[in-house]
mmCIF file of C-alpha atoms in Angstrom:
data_model
loop_
_atom_site.group_PDB
_atom_site.id
_atom_site.type_symbol
_atom_site.label_atom_id
_atom_site.label_comp_id
_atom_site.label_asym_id
_atom_site.label_seq_id
_atom_site.Cartn_x
_atom_site.Cartn_y
_atom_site.Cartn_z
ATOM 1 C CA MET L 814 6.744 -30.132 15.886
ATOM 2 C CA ASN L 815 4.033 -27.799 17.145
ATOM 3 C CA PRO L 816 0.913 -28.778 15.089
ATOM 4 C CA PHE L 817 0.045 -25.128 14.437
ATOM 5 C CA LEU L 818 3.489 -24.432 13.053
ATOM 6 C CA GLY L 819 3.325 -27.493 10.853
ATOM 7 C CA VAL L 820 -0.045 -26.535 9.391
ATOM 8 C CA ALA L 821 1.125 -22.957 8.795
ATOM 9 C CA VAL L 822 4.268 -24.072 6.971
ATOM 10 C CA VAL L 823 2.398 -26.569 4.794
ATOM 11 C CA ALA L 824 -0.240 -23.986 3.875
ATOM 12 C CA PHE L 825 2.436 -21.473 2.985
ATOM 13 C CA LEU L 826 4.354 -23.962 0.856
ATOM 14 C CA LEU L 827 1.201 -24.766 -1.090
ATOM 15 C CA LEU L 828 -0.061 -21.221 -1.575
ATOM 16 C CA ALA L 829 2.752 -18.721 -1.496
ATOM 17 C CA PRO L 830 6.361 -19.319 -2.488
ATOM 18 C CA ARG L 831 7.534 -19.353 -6.075
ATOM 19 C CA ALA L 832 11.131 -18.235 -5.761
ATOM 20 C CA GLN L 833 13.178 -15.565 -4.071
ATOM 21 C CA GLN L 834 12.024 -12.076 -4.995
ATOM 22 C CA PRO L 835 14.680 -9.846 -6.549
ATOM 23 C CA ASP L 836 15.984 -7.354 -3.991
ATOM 24 C CA LEU L 837 16.337 -3.664 -4.730
ATOM 25 C CA PRO L 838 19.900 -2.379 -5.054
ATOM 26 C CA ALA L 839 21.374 -1.290 -1.725
ATOM 27 C CA GLY L 840 20.363 2.236 -0.817
ATOM 28 C CA PHE L 841 17.697 2.408 -3.550
ATOM 29 C CA PRO L 842 15.125 4.992 -2.335
ATOM 30 C CA VAL L 843 11.473 4.450 -3.182
ATOM 31 C CA PHE L 844 10.095 7.984 -3.602
ATOM 32 C CA PRO L 845 11.539 11.053 -1.846
ATOM 33 C CA ALA L 846 11.847 11.079 1.934
ATOM 34 C CA ASP L 847 8.881 13.473 2.240
ATOM 35 C CA ASN L 848 6.578 11.305 0.125
ATOM 36 C CA PRO L 849 3.402 10.332 2.041
ATOM 37 C CA TRP L 850 4.318 6.652 1.819
ATOM 38 C CA ASN L 851 7.408 7.511 3.878
ATOM 39 C CA TRP L 852 5.713 9.729 6.452
ATOM 40 C CA ASP L 853 6.185 9.117 10.154
ATOM 41 C CA VAL L 854 2.574 9.423 11.374
ATOM 42 C CA SER L 855 3.264 8.528 14.998
ATOM 43 C CA GLY L 856 2.597 12.148 15.973
ATOM 44 C CA HIS L 857 -0.591 12.695 13.972
ATOM 45 C CA ALA L 858 -3.899 13.303 15.733
ATOM 46 C CA VAL L 859 -6.465 10.545 15.953
ATOM 47 C CA HIS L 860 -9.256 10.895 13.394
ATOM 48 C CA PRO L 861 -12.610 11.850 14.991
ATOM 49 C CA SER L 862 -14.267 8.974 13.092
ATOM 50 C CA SER L 863 -11.577 6.470 14.070
ATOM 51 C CA ALA L 864 -13.813 4.162 16.108
ATOM 52 C CA THR L 865 -16.454 4.153 13.364
ATOM 53 C CA TYR L 866 -13.924 3.219 10.699
ATOM 54 C CA ILE L 867 -12.240 0.536 12.818
ATOM 55 C CA ASN L 868 -15.614 -1.074 13.553
ATOM 56 C CA ALA L 869 -16.511 -0.993 9.858
ATOM 57 C CA ILE L 870 -13.276 -2.745 8.922
ATOM 58 C CA GLY L 871 -13.559 -5.245 11.782
ATOM 59 C CA ALA L 872 -12.505 -4.379 15.328
ATOM 60 C CA ALA L 873 -12.423 -8.024 16.421
ATOM 61 C CA ASP L 874 -10.747 -9.408 13.296
ATOM 62 C CA GLU L 875 -7.175 -10.670 12.985
ATOM 63 C CA VAL L 876 -4.427 -8.951 11.023
ATOM 64 C CA ARG L 877 -2.704 -11.129 8.428
ATOM 65 C CA ALA L 878 0.031 -11.009 5.813
ATOM 66 C CA ASP L 879 -1.284 -11.504 2.277
ATOM 67 C CA PHE L 880 1.531 -13.384 0.524
ATOM 68 C CA ALA L 881 0.436 -12.589 -3.024
ATOM 69 C CA PHE L 882 2.529 -9.902 -4.714
ATOM 70 C CA GLU L 883 5.264 -10.404 -7.283
ATOM 71 C CA VAL L 884 7.962 -7.892 -8.247
ATOM 72 C CA ASN L 885 10.066 -7.655 -11.416
ATOM 73 C CA LEU L 886 13.306 -5.652 -11.552
ATOM 74 C CA VAL L 887 14.540 -4.486 -14.964
ATOM 75 C CA THR L 888 17.161 -2.091 -16.309
ATOM 76 C CA GLY L 889 17.139 0.564 -18.993
ATOM 77 C CA THR L 890 18.142 -2.036 -21.573
ATOM 78 C CA THR L 891 15.050 -4.196 -21.088
ATOM 79 C CA PRO L 892 13.093 -4.283 -24.367
ATOM 80 C CA LEU L 893 9.710 -2.580 -24.410
ATOM 81 C CA VAL L 894 6.566 -4.532 -25.160
ATOM 82 C CA THR L 895 3.166 -3.229 -26.239
ATOM 83 C CA VAL L 896 0.461 -3.702 -23.630
ATOM 84 C CA ALA L 897 -3.098 -3.284 -24.927
ATOM 85 C CA PHE L 898 -5.306 -1.637 -22.298
ATOM 86 C CA GLY L 899 -8.950 -2.435 -21.751
ATOM 87 C CA GLY L 900 -11.764 -0.725 -19.867
ATOM 88 C CA SER L 901 -9.618 1.900 -18.121
ATOM 89 C CA ALA L 902 -7.413 2.815 -21.078
ATOM 90 C CA ASN L 903 -8.459 6.461 -20.768
ATOM 91 C CA GLU L 904 -6.909 6.548 -17.274
ATOM 92 C CA SER L 905 -3.704 4.761 -18.269
ATOM 93 C CA ASP L 906 -0.183 6.034 -18.901
ATOM 94 C CA PRO L 907 1.170 5.205 -22.361
ATOM 95 C CA GLY L 908 4.818 4.949 -21.285
ATOM 96 C CA PRO L 909 7.608 4.233 -21.623
ATOM 97 C CA GLY L 910 8.310 7.409 -19.653
ATOM 98 C CA PHE L 911 6.579 8.857 -16.627
ATOM 99 C CA GLY L 912 2.884 9.622 -16.574
ATOM 100 C CA SER L 913 0.601 11.489 -18.900
ATOM 101 C CA PRO L 914 -1.951 13.836 -17.314
ATOM 102 C CA LEU L 915 -3.806 13.978 -20.643
ATOM 103 C CA GLY L 916 -3.844 10.252 -21.289
ATOM 104 C CA PRO L 917 -2.992 8.737 -24.689
ATOM 105 C CA PRO L 918 -3.118 11.204 -27.593
ATOM 106 C CA PRO L 919 -6.273 11.169 -29.743
ATOM 107 C CA GLY L 920 -6.278 8.301 -32.202
ATOM 108 C CA ALA L 921 -3.432 6.497 -30.459
ATOM 109 C CA PRO L 922 -3.802 2.790 -29.737
ATOM 110 C CA ALA L 923 -5.325 2.097 -26.327
ATOM 111 C CA GLY L 924 -2.112 0.717 -24.918
ATOM 112 C CA GLY L 925 1.337 1.454 -23.613
ATOM 113 C CA SER L 926 4.991 0.611 -24.118
ATOM 114 C CA TYR L 927 6.238 -0.982 -20.903
ATOM 115 C CA PRO L 928 9.500 -2.839 -20.115
ATOM 116 C CA ILE L 929 7.818 -6.118 -19.205
ATOM 117 C CA PRO L 930 10.451 -8.864 -19.066
ATOM 118 C CA ALA L 931 9.973 -12.259 -20.669
ATOM 119 C CA GLY L 932 8.447 -14.635 -18.151
ATOM 120 C CA ALA L 933 7.369 -11.731 -15.951
ATOM 121 C CA ARG L 934 6.092 -12.506 -12.485
ATOM 122 C CA VAL L 935 2.355 -11.728 -12.376
ATOM 123 C CA GLU L 936 0.240 -11.932 -9.238
ATOM 124 C CA GLY L 937 -1.646 -15.213 -9.100
ATOM 125 C CA GLY L 938 0.079 -16.396 -12.253
ATOM 126 C CA GLY L 939 -2.326 -14.213 -14.224
ATOM 127 C CA ALA L 940 -5.469 -15.114 -12.262
ATOM 128 C CA GLY L 941 -7.607 -12.760 -10.190
ATOM 129 C CA ASP L 942 -6.300 -9.192 -9.982
ATOM 130 C CA ALA L 943 -3.123 -10.284 -11.793
ATOM 131 C CA HIS L 944 -1.118 -7.191 -10.859
ATOM 132 C CA CYS L 945 2.172 -6.888 -12.695
ATOM 133 C CA ILE L 946 4.780 -4.715 -10.950
ATOM 134 C CA VAL L 947 7.973 -3.687 -12.727
ATOM 135 C CA VAL L 948 10.718 -1.484 -11.281
ATOM 136 C CA ASP L 949 13.158 0.029 -13.782
ATOM 137 C CA THR L 950 16.195 0.519 -11.545
ATOM 138 C CA THR L 951 18.114 2.479 -14.216
ATOM 139 C CA ASN L 952 15.497 5.121 -14.981
ATOM 140 C CA ARG L 953 13.894 4.879 -11.524
ATOM 141 C CA LEU L 954 10.435 4.297 -12.912
ATOM 142 C CA LEU L 955 7.685 2.066 -11.557
ATOM 143 C CA TYR L 956 5.252 0.361 -13.949
ATOM 144 C CA GLU L 957 2.100 -1.306 -12.644
ATOM 145 C CA THR L 958 -0.804 -2.944 -14.444
ATOM 146 C CA TYR L 959 -4.093 -4.503 -13.392
ATOM 147 C CA ARG L 960 -5.340 -7.836 -14.726
ATOM 148 C CA MET L 961 -2.311 -8.432 -16.896
ATOM 149 C CA ASN L 962 -2.196 -11.537 -19.009
ATOM 150 C CA THR L 963 1.024 -13.499 -19.479
ATOM 151 C CA GLY L 964 1.889 -12.290 -22.968
ATOM 152 C CA VAL L 965 0.455 -15.244 -24.875
ATOM 153 C CA PRO L 966 -0.436 -14.438 -27.564
ATOM 154 C CA SER L 967 -0.019 -10.766 -26.592
ATOM 155 C CA TRP L 968 0.185 -8.565 -23.525
ATOM 156 C CA THR L 969 -3.119 -7.106 -22.357
ATOM 157 C CA ALA L 970 -4.235 -5.392 -19.150
ATOM 158 C CA THR L 971 -7.234 -3.471 -17.919
ATOM 159 C CA ASN L 972 -5.029 -0.444 -17.295
ATOM 160 C CA GLY L 973 -1.476 0.689 -16.597
ATOM 161 C CA ALA L 974 0.233 3.376 -14.525
ATOM 162 C CA VAL L 975 3.775 4.744 -14.492
ATOM 163 C CA PHE L 976 5.309 6.409 -11.417
ATOM 164 C CA ASP L 977 8.517 8.440 -11.142
ATOM 165 C CA LEU L 978 10.339 7.157 -8.050
ATOM 166 C CA ASP L 979 12.106 10.523 -7.683
ATOM 167 C CA SER L 980 8.860 12.512 -7.593
ATOM 168 C CA ASN L 981 5.876 13.097 -5.327
ATOM 169 C CA ALA L 982 3.628 13.741 -8.327
ATOM 170 C CA LEU L 983 0.192 12.196 -8.090
ATOM 171 C CA ARG L 984 -2.029 10.773 -10.794
ATOM 172 C CA PRO L 985 -4.780 13.093 -12.067
ATOM 173 C CA ASP L 986 -7.580 13.235 -9.520
ATOM 174 C CA GLY L 987 -10.191 10.587 -10.315
ATOM 175 C CA TRP L 988 -7.772 8.278 -12.121
ATOM 176 C CA THR L 989 -7.408 4.680 -11.081
ATOM 177 C CA SER L 990 -4.103 2.764 -11.255
ATOM 178 C CA GLY L 991 -3.162 -0.849 -10.697
ATOM 179 C CA ASP L 992 -4.902 -0.200 -7.372
ATOM 180 C CA ALA L 993 -8.474 0.948 -6.798
ATOM 181 C CA ALA L 994 -7.168 3.920 -4.801
ATOM 182 C CA GLY L 995 -5.131 5.247 -7.737
ATOM 183 C CA LEU L 996 -1.978 4.657 -5.704
ATOM 184 C CA PRO L 997 1.186 2.736 -6.541
ATOM 185 C CA ILE L 998 1.270 -0.746 -5.027
ATOM 186 C CA PHE L 999 5.003 -1.392 -4.800
ATOM 187 C CA PRO L 1000 5.926 1.188 -2.111
ATOM 188 C CA GLY L 1001 3.353 -0.335 0.258
ATOM 189 C CA LEU L 1002 4.509 -3.942 0.013
ATOM 190 C CA LEU L 1003 5.996 -5.832 2.931
ATOM 191 C CA ARG L 1004 9.230 -7.139 1.391
ATOM 192 C CA TYR L 1005 11.728 -9.634 2.748
ATOM 193 C CA ASP L 1006 14.771 -7.500 1.941
ATOM 194 C CA GLU L 1007 13.418 -4.992 4.484
ATOM 195 C CA ILE L 1008 13.334 -7.713 7.131
ATOM 196 C CA LEU L 1009 16.964 -8.463 6.344
ATOM 197 C CA ALA L 1010 17.738 -4.749 6.714
ATOM 198 C CA GLY L 1011 16.048 -4.737 10.109
ATOM 199 C CA GLN L 1012 13.534 -1.966 9.489
ATOM 200 C CA ILE L 1013 10.582 -0.903 7.356
ATOM 201 C CA THR L 1014 10.638 2.791 6.519
ATOM 202 C CA HIS L 1015 7.246 3.242 4.858
ATOM 203 C CA ALA L 1016 3.540 2.637 5.264
ATOM 204 C CA LEU L 1017 2.132 -0.729 4.269
ATOM 205 C CA ARG L 1018 -0.757 -1.368 1.899
ATOM 206 C CA VAL L 1019 -3.887 -2.857 3.439
ATOM 207 C CA THR L 1020 -7.241 -4.033 2.096
ATOM 208 C CA VAL L 1021 -10.594 -3.641 3.829
ATOM 209 C CA PRO L 1022 -13.984 -5.258 3.141
ATOM 210 C CA ALA L 1023 -15.725 -2.127 1.859
ATOM 211 C CA THR L 1024 -14.971 1.559 1.355
ATOM 212 C CA ARG L 1025 -16.806 4.833 1.056
ATOM 213 C CA ASN L 1026 -17.168 6.529 -2.331
ATOM 214 C CA THR L 1027 -14.564 9.166 -1.443
ATOM 215 C CA HIS L 1028 -10.783 9.306 -1.253
ATOM 216 C CA LEU L 1029 -8.210 11.123 0.849
ATOM 217 C CA TYR L 1030 -4.739 12.336 -0.129
ATOM 218 C CA PRO L 1031 -2.661 10.695 -1.498
ATOM 219 C CA ALA L 1032 -5.346 8.427 -3.005
ATOM 220 C CA ARG L 1033 -6.803 9.621 -6.313
ATOM 221 C CA HIS L 1034 -9.670 7.220 -6.951
ATOM 222 C CA ASP L 1035 -12.420 5.455 -5.044
ATOM 223 C CA ALA L 1036 -14.479 2.334 -5.571
ATOM 224 C CA GLY L 1037 -17.006 2.376 -2.769
ATOM 225 C CA VAL L 1038 -20.549 3.215 -1.770
ATOM 226 C CA ASN L 1039 -22.294 6.231 -0.266
ATOM 227 C CA ASN L 1040 -21.923 5.228 3.385
ATOM 228 C CA ALA L 1041 -20.162 7.607 5.776
ATOM 229 C CA THR L 1042 -19.406 4.827 8.259
ATOM 230 C CA LEU L 1043 -17.026 3.158 5.798
ATOM 231 C CA PRO L 1044 -13.367 4.173 5.466
ATOM 232 C CA PRO L 1045 -12.364 6.238 2.407
ATOM 233 C CA MET L 1046 -9.552 5.162 0.117
ATOM 234 C CA GLY L 1047 -6.253 6.607 1.309
ATOM 235 C CA LEU L 1048 -7.203 6.512 5.000
ATOM 236 C CA ARG L 1049 -4.174 6.107 7.263
ATOM 237 C CA LEU L 1050 -4.356 3.548 10.073
ATOM 238 C CA ARG L 1051 -1.800 3.298 12.871
ATOM 239 C CA LEU L 1052 -1.029 0.697 15.531
ATOM 240 C CA LYS L 1053 -1.792 2.376 18.844
ATOM 241 C CA SER L 1054 1.212 3.715 20.740
ATOM 242 C CA THR L 1055 -0.069 1.911 23.845
ATOM 243 C CA PHE L 1056 0.262 -1.488 22.174
ATOM 244 C CA ASN L 1057 3.061 -3.340 23.964
ATOM 245 C CA THR L 1058 5.575 -4.662 21.419
ATOM 246 C CA ALA L 1059 8.126 -5.739 24.055
ATOM 247 C CA ALA L 1060 7.038 -9.390 23.884
ATOM 248 C CA TYR L 1061 7.595 -9.506 20.119
ATOM 249 C CA THR L 1062 10.908 -10.375 18.500
ATOM 250 C CA GLY L 1063 12.388 -10.835 15.045
ATOM 251 C CA THR L 1064 10.215 -10.263 12.000
ATOM 252 C CA PRO L 1065 6.958 -9.531 13.869
ATOM 253 C CA ARG L 1066 8.704 -6.868 15.965
ATOM 254 C CA ILE L 1067 10.057 -5.152 12.829
ATOM 255 C CA VAL L 1068 6.582 -5.105 11.281
ATOM 256 C CA LEU L 1069 4.857 -3.885 14.442
ATOM 257 C CA GLU L 1070 7.280 -1.017 14.908
ATOM 258 C CA ALA L 1071 6.586 0.058 11.325
ATOM 259 C CA LEU L 1072 2.846 -0.111 11.982
ATOM 260 C CA LYS L 1073 3.301 2.290 14.904
ATOM 261 C CA LYS L 1074 5.512 4.695 13.008
ATOM 262 C CA HIS L 1075 4.299 4.581 9.394
ATOM 263 C CA GLY L 1076 1.013 2.723 9.644
ATOM 264 C CA LEU L 1077 -1.212 1.335 6.911
ATOM 265 C CA ILE L 1078 -2.849 2.982 3.899
ATOM 266 C CA VAL L 1079 -6.263 1.746 2.738
ATOM 267 C CA ALA L 1080 -5.703 0.990 -0.940
ATOM 268 C CA ASP L 1081 -8.297 -1.528 -2.109
ATOM 269 C CA ASN L 1082 -11.427 -3.488 -1.286
ATOM 270 C CA GLY L 1083 -10.767 -7.051 -0.229
ATOM 271 C CA THR L 1084 -10.252 -9.145 2.880
ATOM 272 C CA GLN L 1085 -10.126 -7.136 6.089
ATOM 273 C CA TRP L 1086 -6.748 -6.342 7.613
ATOM 274 C CA TYR L 1087 -4.746 -8.098 4.878
ATOM 275 C CA ILE L 1088 -1.292 -6.524 4.629
ATOM 276 C CA SER L 1089 0.121 -6.826 1.114
ATOM 277 C CA THR L 1090 3.245 -9.000 1.195
ATOM 278 C CA THR L 1091 5.590 -10.331 -1.476
ATOM 279 C CA VAL L 1092 5.646 -13.922 -2.624
ATOM 280 C CA ASP L 1093 9.132 -15.036 -1.593
ATOM 281 C CA ASP L 1094 10.322 -18.434 -0.427
ATOM 282 C CA ARG L 1095 12.596 -16.733 2.109
ATOM 283 C CA TRP L 1096 9.459 -16.075 4.147
ATOM 284 C CA GLN L 1097 9.107 -19.784 4.907
ATOM 285 C CA ALA L 1098 11.153 -19.664 8.105
ATOM 286 C CA ASP L 1099 9.252 -16.589 9.296
ATOM 287 C CA VAL L 1100 5.699 -17.509 8.338
ATOM 288 C CA PRO L 1101 4.934 -19.456 11.536
ATOM 289 C CA TYR L 1102 5.946 -16.432 13.569
ATOM 290 C CA ILE L 1103 4.215 -13.867 11.376
ATOM 291 C CA ASN L 1104 1.028 -15.930 11.533
ATOM 292 C CA SER L 1105 1.352 -16.758 15.226
ATOM 293 C CA THR L 1106 -1.746 -15.918 17.273
ATOM 294 C CA THR L 1107 0.418 -15.071 20.278
ATOM 295 C CA GLN L 1108 3.530 -13.318 18.946
ATOM 296 C CA GLY L 1109 2.755 -12.605 15.296
ATOM 297 C CA LEU L 1110 0.483 -10.423 13.203
ATOM 298 C CA ARG L 1111 -2.487 -12.645 13.985
ATOM 299 C CA ALA L 1112 -2.176 -11.609 17.619
ATOM 300 C CA LEU L 1113 -3.278 -8.140 16.505
ATOM 301 C CA ARG L 1114 -6.926 -7.184 16.249
ATOM 302 C CA GLY L 1115 -8.518 -4.292 14.436
ATOM 303 C CA SER L 1116 -9.172 -2.677 17.806
ATOM 304 C CA ASP L 1117 -5.397 -2.319 18.263
ATOM 305 C CA PHE L 1118 -5.426 0.282 15.472
ATOM 306 C CA GLU L 1119 -6.707 3.823 15.122
ATOM 307 C CA ALA L 1120 -7.330 6.045 12.125
ATOM 308 C CA VAL L 1121 -5.278 9.228 12.000
ATOM 309 C CA LEU L 1122 -5.801 12.670 10.491
ATOM 310 C CA THR L 1123 -3.515 13.214 7.518
ATOM 311 C CA VAL L 1124 -5.612 15.838 5.687
ATOM 312 C CA ASP L 1125 -7.287 19.054 6.810
ATOM 313 C CA VAL L 1126 -10.912 20.056 6.221
ATOM 314 C CA SER L 1127 -10.053 21.174 2.678
ATOM 315 C CA GLY L 1128 -8.425 17.861 1.823
ATOM 316 C CA ASN L 1129 -4.893 19.270 1.912
ATOM 317 C CA PRO L 1130 -2.165 17.029 3.315
ATOM 318 C CA ILE L 1131 -0.968 17.406 6.898
ATOM 319 C CA PRO L 1132 2.675 16.300 6.685
ATOM 320 C CA PRO L 1133 4.617 15.263 9.783
ATOM 321 C CA SER L 1134 6.245 18.031 11.778
ATOM 322 C CA GLY L 1135 9.800 18.644 10.639
ATOM 323 C CA LEU L 1136 9.048 18.450 6.918
ATOM 324 C CA PRO L 1137 9.356 21.715 4.968
ATOM 325 C CA PRO L 1138 6.079 23.585 4.322
ATOM 326 C CA GLY L 1139 4.128 21.654 1.703
ATOM 327 C CA GLY L 1140 6.465 18.682 2.110
ATOM 328 C CA GLY L 1141 4.960 15.600 0.549
ATOM 329 C CA GLY L 1142 2.279 17.649 -1.113
ATOM 330 C CA GLY L 1143 3.125 16.137 -4.467
ATOM 331 C CA GLY L 1144 3.341 17.605 -7.921
ATOM 332 C CA GLY L 1145 -0.155 16.541 -8.844
ATOM 333 C CA GLY L 1146 -2.068 18.839 -6.521
ATOM 334 C CA GLY L 1147 -3.914 18.232 -3.292
ATOM 335 C CA GLY L 1148 -6.199 15.463 -2.173
ATOM 336 C CA GLY L 1149 -9.265 16.199 -4.282
ATOM 337 C CA GLY L 1150 -12.256 13.989 -3.795
ATOM 338 C CA CYS L 1151 -11.877 13.940 -0.019
ATOM 339 C CA GLY L 1152 -14.932 12.875 1.907
ATOM 340 C CA THR L 1153 -14.485 15.241 4.856
ATOM 341 C CA LEU L 1154 -17.970 16.744 4.640
ATOM 342 C CA GLY L 1155 -20.737 17.706 7.063
ATOM 343 C CA LEU L 1156 -20.407 16.415 10.622
ATOM 344 C CA GLU L 1157 -17.018 14.836 9.934
ATOM 345 C CA ALA L 1158 -15.614 18.191 8.798
ATOM 346 C CA ALA L 1159 -17.049 19.913 11.857
ATOM 347 C CA LEU L 1160 -15.463 17.356 14.160
ATOM 348 C CA ILE L 1161 -12.095 17.829 12.476
ATOM 349 C CA VAL L 1162 -12.342 21.618 12.839
ATOM 350 C CA LEU L 1163 -13.126 21.208 16.540
ATOM 351 C CA LEU L 1164 -10.256 18.775 17.072
ATOM 352 C CA LEU L 1165 -7.735 20.985 15.281
ATOM 353 C CA ALA L 1166 -8.892 23.992 17.297
ATOM 354 C CA ARG L 1167 -8.336 22.086 20.527
ATOM 355 C CA LEU L 1168 -4.885 20.981 19.402
ATOM 356 C CA ARG L 1169 -3.934 24.564 18.581
ATOM 357 C CA HIS L 1170 -5.266 25.723 21.959
ATOM 358 C CA ARG L 1171 -3.091 23.179 23.759
ATOM 359 C CA SER L 1172 0.071 24.081 21.862
#
């Protein structure tokens, strides 16, 4: 056996697999087709600060799959449990239904009613970020919590968010979620059932070492510092169209094509170029190839990517051509909190003017 492949498989067996992840029902859409997670950004203009952002993330660094995320599928008959929220209770959805732009009513317990199944899969087994992701396939609702315990003696989490999978509605601007960007986590996961289907039809979630204290649509929250060289939450990154994918086959080829078409969305601070991936023992056969430094994700470097413009100077979304006017704009308003100020805004105005002149 190739020593590299042997080491990769052993490391994966020790760190990643628990059991097969539950697959979504066939044909189960995750958000409407015009939702920003599902945008085709292959035709979007390159961001004028692209090189600055790529260097800040790590132009010479490898891209890797972060096999860490667990998913729970439930139905409308799953019993509700009370989850007590902590420090971000005022930015949490009480459930069991979708959202609450006003937060919990005055005097209500700082918690929510969520359909968390017994023995729920929790990221890291409850350690670290301990994200808990639950998809209600009957009511088409997504429940996500941050730092969830395992229900012994009771369920607690720092915060919780509920998303309607049939809606483009955003969280109130400034609200966090299970993710620092105020975004849902589930739609950005690299899942094995998509590999079996032969294509990935959405952007993937990525972490970067540090972010700016601003956010771009569709992100609603930031957790960074006042440094304009750092990427904002919600920034879209795309594998360059000039990157030659012809030498890639199987799983890596499927992922790379998605990175060209749908790209990555900056959603949290963490390790650079880590693509959020499910914990699933079906990955075992693919891990050596995903992690290959010649024909896998680790063959990619940050310099193979570019940032793209997905908002205008006012922070409003720029959907792909072909979507109806305002398509993907969401029911929760525009991209407030955008960091397109000063020189960056001027550069964007200049770039858009040139694009209009050429058309």
